[in-house]
XYZ file of C-alpha atoms in Angstrom:
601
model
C -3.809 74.280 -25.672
C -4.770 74.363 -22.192
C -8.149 72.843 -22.159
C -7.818 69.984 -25.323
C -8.216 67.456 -22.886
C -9.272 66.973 -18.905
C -5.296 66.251 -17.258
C -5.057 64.807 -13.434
C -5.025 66.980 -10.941
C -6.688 69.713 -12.634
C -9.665 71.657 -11.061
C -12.925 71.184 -13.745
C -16.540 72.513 -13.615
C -19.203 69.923 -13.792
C -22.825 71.318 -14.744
C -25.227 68.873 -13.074
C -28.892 68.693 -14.817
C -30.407 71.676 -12.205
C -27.792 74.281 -14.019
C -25.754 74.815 -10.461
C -21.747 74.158 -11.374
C -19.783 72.026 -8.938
C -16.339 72.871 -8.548
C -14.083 69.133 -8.156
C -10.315 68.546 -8.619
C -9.477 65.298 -10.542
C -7.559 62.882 -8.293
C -6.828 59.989 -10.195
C -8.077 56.600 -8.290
C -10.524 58.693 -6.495
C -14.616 58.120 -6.364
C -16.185 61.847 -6.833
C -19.970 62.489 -5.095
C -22.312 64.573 -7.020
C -25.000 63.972 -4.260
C -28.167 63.034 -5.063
C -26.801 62.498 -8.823
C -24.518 59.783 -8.036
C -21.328 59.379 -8.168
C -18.401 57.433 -10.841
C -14.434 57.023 -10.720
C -12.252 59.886 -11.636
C -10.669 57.753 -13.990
C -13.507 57.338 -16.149
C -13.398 61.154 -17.835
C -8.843 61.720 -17.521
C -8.063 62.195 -21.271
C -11.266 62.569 -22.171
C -12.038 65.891 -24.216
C -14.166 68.839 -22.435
C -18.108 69.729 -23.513
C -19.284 65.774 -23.512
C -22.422 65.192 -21.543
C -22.526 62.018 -19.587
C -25.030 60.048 -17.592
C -24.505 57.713 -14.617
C -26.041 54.666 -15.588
C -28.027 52.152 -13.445
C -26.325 49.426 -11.422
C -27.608 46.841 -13.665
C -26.248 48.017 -16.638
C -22.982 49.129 -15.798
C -20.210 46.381 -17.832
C -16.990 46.016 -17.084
C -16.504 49.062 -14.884
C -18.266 51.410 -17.526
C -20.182 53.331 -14.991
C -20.581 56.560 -17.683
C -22.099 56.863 -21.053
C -21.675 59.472 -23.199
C -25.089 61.018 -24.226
C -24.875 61.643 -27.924
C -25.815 65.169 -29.458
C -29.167 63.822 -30.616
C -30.448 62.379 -27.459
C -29.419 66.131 -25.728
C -31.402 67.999 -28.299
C -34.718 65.340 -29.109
C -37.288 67.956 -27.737
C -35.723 70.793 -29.916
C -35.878 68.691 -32.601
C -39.204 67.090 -32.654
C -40.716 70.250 -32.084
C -38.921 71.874 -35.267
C -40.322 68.845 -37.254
C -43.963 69.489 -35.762
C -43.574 73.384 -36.538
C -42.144 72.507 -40.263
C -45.304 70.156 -40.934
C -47.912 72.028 -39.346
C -46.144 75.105 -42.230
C -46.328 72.707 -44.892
C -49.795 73.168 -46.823
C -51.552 70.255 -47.813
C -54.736 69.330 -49.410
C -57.109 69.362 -46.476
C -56.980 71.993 -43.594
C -56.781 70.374 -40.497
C -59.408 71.752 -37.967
C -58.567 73.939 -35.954
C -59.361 72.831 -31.841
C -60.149 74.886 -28.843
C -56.505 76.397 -27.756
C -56.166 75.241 -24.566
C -55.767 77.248 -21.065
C -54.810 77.216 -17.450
C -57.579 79.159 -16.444
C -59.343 76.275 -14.589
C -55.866 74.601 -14.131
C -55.618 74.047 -10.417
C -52.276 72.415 -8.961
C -53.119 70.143 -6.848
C -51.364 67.294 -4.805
C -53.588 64.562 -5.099
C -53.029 64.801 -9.406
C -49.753 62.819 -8.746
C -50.637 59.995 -7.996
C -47.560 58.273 -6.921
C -46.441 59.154 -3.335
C -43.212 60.207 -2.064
C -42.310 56.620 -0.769
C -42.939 55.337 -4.291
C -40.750 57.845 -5.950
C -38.274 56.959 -3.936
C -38.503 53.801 -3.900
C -38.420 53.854 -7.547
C -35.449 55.829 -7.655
C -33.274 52.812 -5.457
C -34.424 50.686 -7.774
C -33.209 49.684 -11.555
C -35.704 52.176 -12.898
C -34.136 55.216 -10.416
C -31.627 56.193 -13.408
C -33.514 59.120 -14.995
C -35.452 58.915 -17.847
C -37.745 55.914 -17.099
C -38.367 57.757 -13.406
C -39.657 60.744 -14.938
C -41.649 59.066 -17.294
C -43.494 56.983 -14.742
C -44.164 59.765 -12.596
C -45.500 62.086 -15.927
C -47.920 58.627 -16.580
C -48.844 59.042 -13.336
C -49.771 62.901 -13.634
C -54.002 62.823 -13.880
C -53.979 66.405 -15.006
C -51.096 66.458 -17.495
C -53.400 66.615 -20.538
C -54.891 69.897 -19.722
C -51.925 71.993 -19.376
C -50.895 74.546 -21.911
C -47.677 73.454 -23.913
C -45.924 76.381 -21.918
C -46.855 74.246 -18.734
C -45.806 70.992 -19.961
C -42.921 72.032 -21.260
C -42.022 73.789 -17.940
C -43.257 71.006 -16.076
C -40.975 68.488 -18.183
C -38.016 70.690 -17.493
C -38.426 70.801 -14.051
C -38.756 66.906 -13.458
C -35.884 66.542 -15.819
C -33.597 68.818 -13.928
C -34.363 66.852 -10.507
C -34.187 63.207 -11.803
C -32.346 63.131 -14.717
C -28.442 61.724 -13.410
C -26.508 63.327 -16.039
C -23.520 65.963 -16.267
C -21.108 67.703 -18.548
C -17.644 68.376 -17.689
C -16.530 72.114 -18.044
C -12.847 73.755 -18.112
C -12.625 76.220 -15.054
C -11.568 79.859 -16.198
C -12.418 82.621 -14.471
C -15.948 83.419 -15.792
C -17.234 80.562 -14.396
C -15.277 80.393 -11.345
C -16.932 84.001 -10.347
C -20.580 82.313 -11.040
C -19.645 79.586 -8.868
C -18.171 81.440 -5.865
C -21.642 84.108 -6.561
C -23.969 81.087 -5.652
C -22.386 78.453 -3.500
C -19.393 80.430 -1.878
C -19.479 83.479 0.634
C -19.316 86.390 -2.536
C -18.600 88.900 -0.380
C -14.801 87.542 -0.076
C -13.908 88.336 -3.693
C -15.238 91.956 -3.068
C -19.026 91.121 -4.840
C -16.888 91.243 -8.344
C -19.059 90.272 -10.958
C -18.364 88.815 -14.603
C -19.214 92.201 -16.039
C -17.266 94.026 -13.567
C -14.280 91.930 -14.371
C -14.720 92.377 -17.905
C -14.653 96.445 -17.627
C -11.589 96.187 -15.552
C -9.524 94.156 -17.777
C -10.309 96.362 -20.655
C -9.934 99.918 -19.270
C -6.476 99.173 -18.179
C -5.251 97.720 -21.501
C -3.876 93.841 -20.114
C -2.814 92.181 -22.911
C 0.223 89.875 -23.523
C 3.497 91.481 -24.402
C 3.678 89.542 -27.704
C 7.184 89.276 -28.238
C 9.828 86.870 -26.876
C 12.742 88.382 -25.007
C 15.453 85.827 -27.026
C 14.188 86.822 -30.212
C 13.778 90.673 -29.476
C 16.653 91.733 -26.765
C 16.440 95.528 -27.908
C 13.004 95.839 -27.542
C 12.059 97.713 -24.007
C 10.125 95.373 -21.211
C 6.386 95.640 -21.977
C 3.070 94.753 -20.455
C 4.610 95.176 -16.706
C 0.826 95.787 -14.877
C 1.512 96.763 -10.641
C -1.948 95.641 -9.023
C -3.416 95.734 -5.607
C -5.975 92.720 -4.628
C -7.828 92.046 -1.515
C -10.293 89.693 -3.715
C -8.128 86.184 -2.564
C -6.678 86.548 -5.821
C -9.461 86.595 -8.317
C -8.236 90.020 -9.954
C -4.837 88.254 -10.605
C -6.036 85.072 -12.025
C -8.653 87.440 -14.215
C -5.839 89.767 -15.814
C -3.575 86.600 -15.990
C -5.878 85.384 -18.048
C -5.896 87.929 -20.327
C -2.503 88.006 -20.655
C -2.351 84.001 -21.482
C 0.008 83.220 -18.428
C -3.026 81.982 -16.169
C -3.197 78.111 -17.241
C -0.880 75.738 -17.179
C -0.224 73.782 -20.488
C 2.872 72.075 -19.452
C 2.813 68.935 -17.127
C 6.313 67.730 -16.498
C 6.226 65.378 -13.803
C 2.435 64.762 -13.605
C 2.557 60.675 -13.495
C -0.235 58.341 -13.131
C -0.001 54.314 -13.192
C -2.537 51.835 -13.193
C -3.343 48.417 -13.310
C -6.987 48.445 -14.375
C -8.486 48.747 -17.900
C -12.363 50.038 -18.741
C -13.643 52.199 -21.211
C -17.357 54.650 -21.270
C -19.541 53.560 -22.755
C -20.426 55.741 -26.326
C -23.480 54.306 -27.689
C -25.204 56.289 -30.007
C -22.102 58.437 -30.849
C -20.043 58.033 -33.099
C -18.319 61.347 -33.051
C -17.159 60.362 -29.573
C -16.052 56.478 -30.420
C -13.790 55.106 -27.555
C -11.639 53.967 -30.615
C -11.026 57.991 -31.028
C -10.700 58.642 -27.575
C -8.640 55.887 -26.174
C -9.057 55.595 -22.722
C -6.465 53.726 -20.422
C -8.009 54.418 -16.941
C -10.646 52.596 -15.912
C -11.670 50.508 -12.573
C -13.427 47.532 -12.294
C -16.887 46.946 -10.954
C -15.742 46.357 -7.898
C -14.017 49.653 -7.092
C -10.969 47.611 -5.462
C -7.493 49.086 -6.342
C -4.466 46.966 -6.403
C -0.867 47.904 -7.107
C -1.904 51.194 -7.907
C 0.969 54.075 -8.055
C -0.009 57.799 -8.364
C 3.139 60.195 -8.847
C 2.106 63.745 -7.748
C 3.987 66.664 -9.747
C 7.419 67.149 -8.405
C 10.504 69.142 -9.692
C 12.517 67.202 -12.179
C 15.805 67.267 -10.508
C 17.984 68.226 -14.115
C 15.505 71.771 -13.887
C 15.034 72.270 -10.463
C 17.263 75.447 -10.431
C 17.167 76.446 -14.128
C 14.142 78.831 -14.077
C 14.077 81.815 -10.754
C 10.917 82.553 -9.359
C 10.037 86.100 -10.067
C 12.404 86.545 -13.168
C 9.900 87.417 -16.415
C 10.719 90.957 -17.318
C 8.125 91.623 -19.583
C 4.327 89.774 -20.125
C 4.249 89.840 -15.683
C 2.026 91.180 -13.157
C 3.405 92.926 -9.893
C 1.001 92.739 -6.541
C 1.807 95.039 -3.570
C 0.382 93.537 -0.493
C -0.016 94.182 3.323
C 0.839 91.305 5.043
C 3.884 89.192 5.352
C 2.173 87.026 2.530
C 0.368 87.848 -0.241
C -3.507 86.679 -0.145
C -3.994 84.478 -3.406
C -5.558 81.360 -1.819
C -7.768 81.387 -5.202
C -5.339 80.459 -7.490
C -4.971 77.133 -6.795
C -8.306 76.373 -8.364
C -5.525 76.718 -10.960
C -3.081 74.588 -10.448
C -0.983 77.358 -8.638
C 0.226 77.289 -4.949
C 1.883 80.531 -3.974
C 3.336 78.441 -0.725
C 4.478 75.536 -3.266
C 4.656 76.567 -6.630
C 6.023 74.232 -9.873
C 8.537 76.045 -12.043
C 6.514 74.685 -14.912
C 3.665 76.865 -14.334
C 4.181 80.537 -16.076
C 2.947 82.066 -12.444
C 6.344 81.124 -11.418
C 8.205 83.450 -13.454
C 5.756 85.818 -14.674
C 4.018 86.829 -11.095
C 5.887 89.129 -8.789
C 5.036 89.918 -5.578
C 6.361 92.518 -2.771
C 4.758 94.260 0.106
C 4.146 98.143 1.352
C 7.024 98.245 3.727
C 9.229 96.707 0.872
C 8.532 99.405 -1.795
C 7.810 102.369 0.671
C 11.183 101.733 2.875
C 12.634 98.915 1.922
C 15.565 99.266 4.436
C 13.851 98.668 6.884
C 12.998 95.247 5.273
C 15.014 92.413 6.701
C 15.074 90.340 3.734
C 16.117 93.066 1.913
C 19.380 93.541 3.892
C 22.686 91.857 1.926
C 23.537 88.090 4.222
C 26.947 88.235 5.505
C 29.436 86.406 2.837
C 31.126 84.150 3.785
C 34.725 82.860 2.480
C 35.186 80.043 -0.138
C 37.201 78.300 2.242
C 35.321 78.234 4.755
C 32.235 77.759 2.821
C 33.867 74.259 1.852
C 34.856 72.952 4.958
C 30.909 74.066 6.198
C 28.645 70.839 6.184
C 25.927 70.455 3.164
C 23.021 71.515 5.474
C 24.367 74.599 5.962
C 26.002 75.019 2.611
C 22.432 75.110 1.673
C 21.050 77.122 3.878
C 23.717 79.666 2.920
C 23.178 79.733 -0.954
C 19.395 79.876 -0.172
C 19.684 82.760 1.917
C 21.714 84.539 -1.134
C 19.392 83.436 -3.391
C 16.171 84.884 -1.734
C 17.754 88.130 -1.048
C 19.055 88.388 -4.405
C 15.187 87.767 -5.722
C 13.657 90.529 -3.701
C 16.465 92.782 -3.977
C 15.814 92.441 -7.900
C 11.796 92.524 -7.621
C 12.325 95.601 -4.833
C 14.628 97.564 -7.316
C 12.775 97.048 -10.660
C 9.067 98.172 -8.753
C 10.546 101.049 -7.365
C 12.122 102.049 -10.859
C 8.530 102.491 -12.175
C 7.551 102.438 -15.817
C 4.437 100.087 -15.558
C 1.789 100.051 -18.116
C -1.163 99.862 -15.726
C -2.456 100.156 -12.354
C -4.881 97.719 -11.173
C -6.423 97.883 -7.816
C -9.419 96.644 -6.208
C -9.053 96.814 -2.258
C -10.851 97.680 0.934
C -8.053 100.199 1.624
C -8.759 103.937 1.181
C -7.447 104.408 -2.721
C -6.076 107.520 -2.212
C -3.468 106.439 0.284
C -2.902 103.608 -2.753
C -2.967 105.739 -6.076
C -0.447 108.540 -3.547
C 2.760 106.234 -3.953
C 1.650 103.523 -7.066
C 0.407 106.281 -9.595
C 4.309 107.998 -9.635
C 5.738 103.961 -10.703
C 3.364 104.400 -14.181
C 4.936 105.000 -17.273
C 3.121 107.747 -19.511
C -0.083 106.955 -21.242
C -0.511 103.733 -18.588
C -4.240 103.438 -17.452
C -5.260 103.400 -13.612
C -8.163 101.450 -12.941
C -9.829 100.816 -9.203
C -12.718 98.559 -8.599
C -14.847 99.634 -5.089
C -18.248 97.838 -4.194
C -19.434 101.264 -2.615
C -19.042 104.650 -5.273
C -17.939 107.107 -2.362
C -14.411 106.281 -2.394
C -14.297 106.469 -6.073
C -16.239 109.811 -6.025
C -13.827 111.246 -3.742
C -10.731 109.949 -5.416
C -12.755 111.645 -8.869
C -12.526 114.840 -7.225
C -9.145 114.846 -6.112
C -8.040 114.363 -9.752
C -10.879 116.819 -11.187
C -10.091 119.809 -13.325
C -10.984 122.260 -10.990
C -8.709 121.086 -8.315
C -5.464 120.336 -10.686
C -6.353 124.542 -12.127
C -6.145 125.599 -8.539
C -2.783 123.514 -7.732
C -1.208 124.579 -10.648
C -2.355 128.155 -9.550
C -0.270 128.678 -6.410
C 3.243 129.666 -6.060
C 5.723 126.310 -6.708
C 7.157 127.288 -2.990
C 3.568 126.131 -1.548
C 2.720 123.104 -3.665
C 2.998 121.040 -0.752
C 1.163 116.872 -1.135
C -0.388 115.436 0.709
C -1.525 118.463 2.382
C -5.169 118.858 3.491
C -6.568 120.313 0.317
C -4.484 118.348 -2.755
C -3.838 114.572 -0.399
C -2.569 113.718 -3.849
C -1.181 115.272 -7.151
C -4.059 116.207 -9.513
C -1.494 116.472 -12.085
C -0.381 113.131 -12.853
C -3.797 111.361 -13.591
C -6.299 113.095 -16.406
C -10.108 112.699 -17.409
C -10.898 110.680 -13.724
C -14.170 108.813 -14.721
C -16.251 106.365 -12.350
C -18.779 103.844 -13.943
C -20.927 101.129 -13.344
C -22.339 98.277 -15.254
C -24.644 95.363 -14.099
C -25.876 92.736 -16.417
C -29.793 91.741 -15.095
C -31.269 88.239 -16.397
C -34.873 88.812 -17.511
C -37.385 86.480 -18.378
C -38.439 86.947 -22.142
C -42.308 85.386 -22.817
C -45.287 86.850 -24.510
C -47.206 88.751 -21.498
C -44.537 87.401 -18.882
C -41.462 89.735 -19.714
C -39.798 90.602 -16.077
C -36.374 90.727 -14.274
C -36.016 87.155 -12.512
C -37.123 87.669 -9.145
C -34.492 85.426 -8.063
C -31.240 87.257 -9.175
C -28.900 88.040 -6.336
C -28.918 91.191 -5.081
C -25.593 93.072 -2.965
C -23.328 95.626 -4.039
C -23.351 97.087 -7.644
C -19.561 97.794 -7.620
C -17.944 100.783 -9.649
C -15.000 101.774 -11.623
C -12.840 104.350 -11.443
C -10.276 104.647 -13.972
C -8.035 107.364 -15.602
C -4.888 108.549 -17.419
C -1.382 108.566 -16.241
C 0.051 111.561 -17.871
C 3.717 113.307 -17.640
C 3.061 117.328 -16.394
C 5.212 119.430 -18.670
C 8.763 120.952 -17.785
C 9.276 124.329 -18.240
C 6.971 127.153 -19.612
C 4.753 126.282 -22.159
C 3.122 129.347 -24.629
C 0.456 128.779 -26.751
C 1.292 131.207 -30.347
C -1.675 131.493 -33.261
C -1.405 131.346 -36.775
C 0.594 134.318 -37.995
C -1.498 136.121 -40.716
C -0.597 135.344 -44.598
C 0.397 138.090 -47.375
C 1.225 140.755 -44.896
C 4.645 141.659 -46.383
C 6.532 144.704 -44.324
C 8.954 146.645 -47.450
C 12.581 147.928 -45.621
C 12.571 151.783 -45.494
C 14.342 153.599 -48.563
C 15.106 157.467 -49.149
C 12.219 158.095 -51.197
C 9.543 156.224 -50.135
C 7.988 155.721 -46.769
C 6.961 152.627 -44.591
C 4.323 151.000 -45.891
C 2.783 148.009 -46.269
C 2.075 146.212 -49.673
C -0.879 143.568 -49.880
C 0.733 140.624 -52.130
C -1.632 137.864 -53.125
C -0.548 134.327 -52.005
C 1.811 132.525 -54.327
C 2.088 128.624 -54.345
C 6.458 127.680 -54.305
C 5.695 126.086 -57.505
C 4.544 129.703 -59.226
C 7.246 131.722 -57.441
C 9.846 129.039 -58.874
C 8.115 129.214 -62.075
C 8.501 133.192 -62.606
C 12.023 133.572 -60.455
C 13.488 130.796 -63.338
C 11.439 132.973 -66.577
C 13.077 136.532 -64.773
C 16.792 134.640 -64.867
C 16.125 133.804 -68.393
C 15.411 137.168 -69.680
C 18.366 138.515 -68.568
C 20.856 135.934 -69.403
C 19.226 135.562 -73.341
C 19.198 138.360 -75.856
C 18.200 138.774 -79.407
C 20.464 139.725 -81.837
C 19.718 143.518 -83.301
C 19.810 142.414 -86.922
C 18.783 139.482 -88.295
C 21.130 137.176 -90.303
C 21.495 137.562 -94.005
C 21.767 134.050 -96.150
C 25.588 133.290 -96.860
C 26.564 136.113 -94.680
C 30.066 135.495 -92.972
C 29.468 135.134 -89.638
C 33.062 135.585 -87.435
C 34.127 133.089 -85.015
């Protein structure tokens, strides 16, 4: 599995108390700042599994490098829990009904400054000292609230919430997928680079073109065609990719050959409370000291194991792989590395390596005019061995590059994907004009545009009426692009553009109403489609012919006419064809027998 544990050098989430999600990689030997929180050694949470909750403890307590404790399920859900336990005895009737009080009400509630009274200085004060770890803080300052019994238990509760989200110096460690990378880069990244690309957007996408994995191994199954080959266009820094890899189960990385980490230091989180989560259960070899000092301390970063450094290609899945036409020299997927993928560097043990293919316009469009696509010159085995090693090399990596695109240039332009996927600033006409003829029949085409003109233009190019009128002229002047049909309107069927946006609302008695502090920007829409193959040839449409109309051949004595028979079932007609054959082949004798009559032989 790829999230059992949390692995070096892996990218996490970490939910801090205020709900905001902090994005951090996990260095080994490293100290990670979570601001105002705190901050604790990386080494604390390697190996330990994802979900647990864990609080920073205070100076003072902190034993033998244990600057973490894991906050037991309990502890996390006390308020739910009392407050079931109030509601379940208040239900419960007893012998005397308890009186019922005044409800309370924040009618004559006024906030005002002066009802805390601790100062700023005090607070903060309070907060460098031993009591500054969380919940002794907040309930100093809630003592020191004049006003807090008059508020309704919708205030307090509220008003708890909010003090516990500020002080409290706790988080829970999170894998990364994609979901929550998109929430992430929506409220503390510029959103505008993945194209405004939302969850639900994402979702739709994924499931109008059909990505799935292939399920089937190529070993196992050699006669079985390639399948689940998706081409895809993304100007989103490759959040499209990493969302349909995803889908396809070739996104995370589950296999860490050469991932290495030494060191000389022993420590252990603390788990009181727990005993789900018993350090005995989770054992836990990388710790630090209290004094943060590392000594003799090695850290291996992944590398190629030298035995299969040249056993897998780069670009060589066939089937279960993902094809992205670009514009520039490179392909923009700077967003992948929040999974453990470098396009510049990549491992071989990451399924990325094999399973994402990548090519540009100029490659698939004209490829010779490519330079990489050209053949090198060969050159001689003999002189080849009496060439030095650096340019041995350089020779058999030339022949090996060019042998890689040739191979990913050849196969795209082939055709005979099972999806389009495109989501681009690029007009998608110009796009769908040379990527729509690659599809194999039945493959869906689905474009994702922050704005709906494109899409409604693109709609109409593909519309009914327009694919009636192109089939109606003459074959001779069926020219595309032309001015009228910039694309064929026969290959794509029932074009569609939708939208869906998922609103957060605030659900109280009285106080139901969007929250006002949703972010706003493009809705984005969806275009999406049918790849179908037009028919060869002329096609006729015939009815029904009509049933018991029986024409009798012309005879001497009798006209043409035409004889109404009622239908007949085969089983009736075989019925009374057999009892006609039988009449005529059996006879009755003319007299009957007589008793001891001879009877010749």
């Amino acid at each position: 599995m790829a999230f059992c544990s949390i692995e070096p050098f892996q990218y996490v989430a970490l939910r801090l108390p205020s709900d905001q999600i902090r994005v951090e990689q996990i260095l080994p030997n490293t100290l990670i700042n979570l601001g105002k929180y705190g901050s604790f050694h990386s080494n604390q949470i390697i190996g330990r599994p994802y979900h647990l909750t864990f609080e920073i403890v205070d100076r003072s307590e902190a034993k033998d490098g244990r600057e973490l404790r894991i906050v037991p399920a309990a502890e996390l859900h006390a308020l739910a829990l009392v407050e079931q336990a109030e509601t379940e005895d208040v239900s419960t009737p007893g012998d005397e009904t308890p009186a019922q009080g005044t409800p309370k009400s924040n009618v004559n509630t006024h906030d005002d400054p002066t009802n805390q009274k601790l100062t700023m200085a005090e607070i903060e004060a309070l907060k460098q000292s031993d009591m500054g770890s969380g919940k002794e803080l907040i309930e100093k300052i809630m003592q020191s609230h004049s006003t807090l019994d008059q508020k309704t238990a919708f205030s307090l509760a509220k008003y708890t919430l909010r003090k516990h989200k500020k002080y409290l110096k706790r988080f829970c460690v999170l894998p990364l997928d994609v979901s929550r990378m998109v929430d992430w880069m929506m409220a503390d990244r510029d959103f505008a680079r993945v194209m405004e690309m939302r969850n639900e957007a994402i979702g739709l996408v994924g499931c109008w073109a059909n990505v799935h994995a292939s399920g089937q191994e190529e070993q196992f199954f050699p006669e079985v065609p390639p399948a689940s080959r998706y081409l895809m266009v993304d100007d989103s820094g490759g959040l499209l990719v990493a969302a349909m890899a995803e889908r396809m189960g070739i996104l995370h990385q589950t296999n860490y050959e050469g991932v290495e980490v030494t060191t000389d230091t022993d420590g252990d989180v603390d788990g009181d409370g727990d005993d789900n989560h018993h350090p005995a259960e989770h054992p836990h070899p990388h710790q630090q000291p209290e004094s943060h000092k590392q000594t003799q301390t090695q850290t291996t970063l992944p590398h190629k194991p030298r035995r299969q450094q040249y056993r897998l290609d780069a670009m060589s899945a066939t089937s279960n792989h993902i094809t992205v036409v670009h514009a520039n020299q490179q392909p923009n997927l700077a967003l992948l590395r929040y999974f453990n993928f470098d396009f510049n560097n990549p491992t071989s043990s990451h399924p990325l390596y094999t399973n994402l293919k990548t090519l540009s316009w100029l490659q698939l469009i004209d490829p010779d005019s490519d330079t990489t696509y050209q053949e090198p010159e060969v050159v001689p085995a003999e002189e080849l061995a009496k060439a030095k090693s650096n340019k041995r090399s350089a020779y058999y990596r030339k022949r090996r590059r060019w042998q890689r695109v040739k191979k990913v240039i050849d196969e795209t332009r082939e055709g005979g994907f099972n999806g389009l996927v495109v989501a681009s600033h690029t007009d998608p006409t110009s796009i769908l004009r040379h990527l729509v003829p690659l599809l194999g029949g039945g493959a869906q085409v689905v474009v994702y545009s922050p704005n709906v003109e494109p899409l409604v233009s693109l709609a109409d190019y593909y519309s009914t009426a327009r694919r009636t009128a192109y089939l109606g002229l003459p074959e001779d002047e069926r020219q595309v692009p032309s001015e009228d049909f910039p694309v064929d309107p026969t290959l794509l069927l029932a074009p569609m553009v939708q939208t869906a946006r998922v609103r957060n609302w605030q659900v109280l008695p009285g106080r139901t109403h969007p929250l006002m502090t949703s972010r706003g920007g493009a809705e984005g829409y969806i275009f999406t489609a049918t790849r179908v193959l037009p028919a060869q040839g002329k096609v006729e449409a015939r009815g029904r012919p009509p049933r018991g109309k029986k024409v009798k051949p012309d005879t001497a004595d009798t006209p043409n006419s035409t004889v109404d028979d009622p239908p007949q079932s085969p089983l009736k007609k075989q019925k009374t064809e057999i009892g006609n054959n039988l009449d005529e082949t059996v006879q009755a004798p003319a007299e009957p027998l007589q008793p001891g009559a001879d009877v010749e032989t």
